[in-house]
Coordinates of C-alpha atoms in Angstrom, one line a residue:
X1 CA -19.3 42.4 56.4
X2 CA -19.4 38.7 55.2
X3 CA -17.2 37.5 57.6
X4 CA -19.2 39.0 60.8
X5 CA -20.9 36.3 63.2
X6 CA -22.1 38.6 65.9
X7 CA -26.0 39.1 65.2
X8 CA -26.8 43.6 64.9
X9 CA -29.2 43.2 67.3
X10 CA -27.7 41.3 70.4
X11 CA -24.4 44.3 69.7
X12 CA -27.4 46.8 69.8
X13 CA -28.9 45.4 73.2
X14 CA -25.1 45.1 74.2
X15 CA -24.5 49.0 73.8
X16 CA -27.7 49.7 75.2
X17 CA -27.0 48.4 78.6
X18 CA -24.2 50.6 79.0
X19 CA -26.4 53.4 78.5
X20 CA -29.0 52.1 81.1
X21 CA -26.2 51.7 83.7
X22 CA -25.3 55.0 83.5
X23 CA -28.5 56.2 84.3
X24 CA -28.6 54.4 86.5
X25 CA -25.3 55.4 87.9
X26 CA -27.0 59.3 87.5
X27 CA -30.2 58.3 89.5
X28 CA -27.9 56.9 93.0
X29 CA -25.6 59.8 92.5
X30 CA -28.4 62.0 92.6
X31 CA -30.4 59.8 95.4
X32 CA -27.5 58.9 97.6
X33 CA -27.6 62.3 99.6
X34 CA -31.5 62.6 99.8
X35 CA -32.0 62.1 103.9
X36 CA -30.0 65.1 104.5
X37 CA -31.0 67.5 101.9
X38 CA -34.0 69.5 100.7
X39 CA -34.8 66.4 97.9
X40 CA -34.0 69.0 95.2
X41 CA -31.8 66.7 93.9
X42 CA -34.7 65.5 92.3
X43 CA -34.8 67.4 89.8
X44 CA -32.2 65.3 88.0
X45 CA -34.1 61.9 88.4
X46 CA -36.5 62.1 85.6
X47 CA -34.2 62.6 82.6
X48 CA -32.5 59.5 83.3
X49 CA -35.4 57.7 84.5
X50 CA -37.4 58.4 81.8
X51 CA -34.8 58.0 79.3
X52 CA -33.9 54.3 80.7
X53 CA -37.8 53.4 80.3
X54 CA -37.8 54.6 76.8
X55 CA -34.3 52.7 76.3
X56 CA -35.8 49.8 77.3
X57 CA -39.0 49.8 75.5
X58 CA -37.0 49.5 72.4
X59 CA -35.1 47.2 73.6
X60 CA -37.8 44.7 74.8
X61 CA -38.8 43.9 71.2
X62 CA -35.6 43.5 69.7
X63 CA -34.6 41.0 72.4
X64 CA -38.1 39.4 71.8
X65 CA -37.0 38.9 68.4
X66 CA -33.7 37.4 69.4
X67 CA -35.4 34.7 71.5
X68 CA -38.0 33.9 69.2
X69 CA -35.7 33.0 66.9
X70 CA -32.3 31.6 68.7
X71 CA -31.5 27.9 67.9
X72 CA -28.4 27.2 70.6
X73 CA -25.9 25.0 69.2
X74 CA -25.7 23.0 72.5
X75 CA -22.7 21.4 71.2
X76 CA -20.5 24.1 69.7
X77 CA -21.8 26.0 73.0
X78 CA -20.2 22.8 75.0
X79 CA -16.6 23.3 73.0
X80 CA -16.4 27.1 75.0
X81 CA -16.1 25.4 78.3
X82 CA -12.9 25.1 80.0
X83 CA -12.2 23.3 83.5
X84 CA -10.4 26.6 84.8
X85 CA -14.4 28.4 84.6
X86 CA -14.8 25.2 87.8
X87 CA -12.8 27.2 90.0
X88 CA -14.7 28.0 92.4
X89 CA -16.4 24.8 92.3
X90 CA -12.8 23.7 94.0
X91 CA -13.2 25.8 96.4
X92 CA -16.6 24.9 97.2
X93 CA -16.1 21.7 97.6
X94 CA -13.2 22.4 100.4
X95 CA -16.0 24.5 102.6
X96 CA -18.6 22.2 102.3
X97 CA -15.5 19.7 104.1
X98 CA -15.2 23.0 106.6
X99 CA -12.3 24.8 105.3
X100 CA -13.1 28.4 105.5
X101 CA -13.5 30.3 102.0
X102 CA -10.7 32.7 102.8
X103 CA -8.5 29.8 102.6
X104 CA -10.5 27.6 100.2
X105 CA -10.1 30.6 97.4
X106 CA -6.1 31.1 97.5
X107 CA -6.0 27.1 97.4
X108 CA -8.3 26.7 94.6
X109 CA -5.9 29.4 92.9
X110 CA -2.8 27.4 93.9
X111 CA -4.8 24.0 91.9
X112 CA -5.0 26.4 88.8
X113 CA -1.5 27.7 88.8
X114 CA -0.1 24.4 89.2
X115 CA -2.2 23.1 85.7
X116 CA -1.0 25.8 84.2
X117 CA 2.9 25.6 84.9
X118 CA 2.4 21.7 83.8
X119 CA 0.3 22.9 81.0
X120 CA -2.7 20.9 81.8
X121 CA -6.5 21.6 82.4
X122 CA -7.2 22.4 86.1
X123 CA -9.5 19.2 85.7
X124 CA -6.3 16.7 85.0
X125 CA -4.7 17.9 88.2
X126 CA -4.6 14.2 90.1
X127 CA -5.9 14.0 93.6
X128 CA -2.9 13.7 94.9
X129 CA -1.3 16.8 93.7
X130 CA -4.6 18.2 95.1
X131 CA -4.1 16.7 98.2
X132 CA -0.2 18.3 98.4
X133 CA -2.0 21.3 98.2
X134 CA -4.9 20.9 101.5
X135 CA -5.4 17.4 103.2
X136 CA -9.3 18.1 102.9
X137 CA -9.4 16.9 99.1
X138 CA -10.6 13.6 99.2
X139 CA -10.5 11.1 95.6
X140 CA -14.9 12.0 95.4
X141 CA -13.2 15.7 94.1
X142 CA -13.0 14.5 91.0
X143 CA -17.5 15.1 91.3
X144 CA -16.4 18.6 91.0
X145 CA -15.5 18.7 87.3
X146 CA -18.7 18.2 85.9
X147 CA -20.1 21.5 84.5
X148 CA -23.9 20.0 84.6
X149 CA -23.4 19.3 88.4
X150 CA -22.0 23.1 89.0
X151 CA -24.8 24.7 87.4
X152 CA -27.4 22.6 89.2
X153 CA -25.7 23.3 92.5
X154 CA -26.9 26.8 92.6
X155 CA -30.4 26.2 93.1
X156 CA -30.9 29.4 95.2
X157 CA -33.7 31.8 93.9
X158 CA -32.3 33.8 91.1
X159 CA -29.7 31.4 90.2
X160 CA -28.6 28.6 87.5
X161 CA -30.1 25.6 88.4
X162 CA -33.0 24.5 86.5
X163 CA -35.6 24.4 89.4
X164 CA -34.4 28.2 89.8
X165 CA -35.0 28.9 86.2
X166 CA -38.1 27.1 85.7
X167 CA -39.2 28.7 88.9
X168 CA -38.4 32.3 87.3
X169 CA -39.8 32.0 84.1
X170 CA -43.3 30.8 86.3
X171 CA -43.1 34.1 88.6
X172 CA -42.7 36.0 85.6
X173 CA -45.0 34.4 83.6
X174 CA -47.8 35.0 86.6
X175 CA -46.8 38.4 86.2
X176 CA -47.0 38.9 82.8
X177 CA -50.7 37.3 83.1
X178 CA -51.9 39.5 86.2
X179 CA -51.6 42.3 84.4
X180 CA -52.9 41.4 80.7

């Protein structure tokens, strides 16, 4: 179809997740009762397992070939953001002043009902309609709506920031050379 954007192979990887998770699904099913039984639930482990592994060795190249060839559009990627995906950033901000999160969460939902009964993005919400919400918000909240500054604020292993990427793609590039 002319019209279609979505590249074949990234809706191929796509539909072949779903398969993975439910083997996946199968293999704790099957697992979960283990300590109490005679492990003949085993029996049922290697169709999935072995069925994931050969999922995924088709699916290794493919995404290879995605990579290798993906030019991101920073910019038109930029135009998808919207203040409302800082949410939590709001709420974040109000535990690191020592409101709990319990509280910090239902506020931070408060901020984005009120932008949108006035129509407004959740970053246009002035300080001191913030402030009517929880005295904690202080005018250096307006840090918060910076998309760059969210992603670099989760620096823990695993995450967003780039140290935590960078330091992923080394760990996995040591172990793609330890066993060449």
């Amino acid at each position: 179809m002319p019209q279609k954007k979505n590249p074949d192979a990234c809706e191929l990887l796509r539909g072949k997740s779903g398969r993975n998770i439910g083997n996946l699904v199968t293999m704790l099913t099957a697992l979960k009762g283990i300590p109490m039984t005679y492990n003949k639930d085993l029996q049922e482990d290697k169709e999935p397992l072995f069925d994931s592994v050969e999922t995924m060795m088709g699916c290794i190249p493919i995404a290879a070939g995605v990579m290798s060839t993906l030019t991101p559009k920073v910019e038109k990627m930029k135009t998808g953001l919207s203040a409302d995906m800082l949410a939590t950033d709001l709420a974040d901000y109000l535990v690191r002043r020592g409101v709990p999160f319990r509280e910090t969460h239902h506020i931070s939902g408060q901020a984005v009902q009120l932008a949108e009964e006035q129509g407004k993005p959740l970053s246009s919400v002035t300080v001191e309609e913030l402030k009517s919400l929880h005295p904690a918000f202080e005018d250096d909240v307006v840090s918060v709506w910076s998309f760059e500054a969210s992603v670099e604020s989760r620096n823990a292993e695993g995450s967003t920031s780039k140290r935590a990427v960078l330091e992923a793609i080394n760990k996995l590039k040591t172990w793609l050379m330890e066993r060449q």
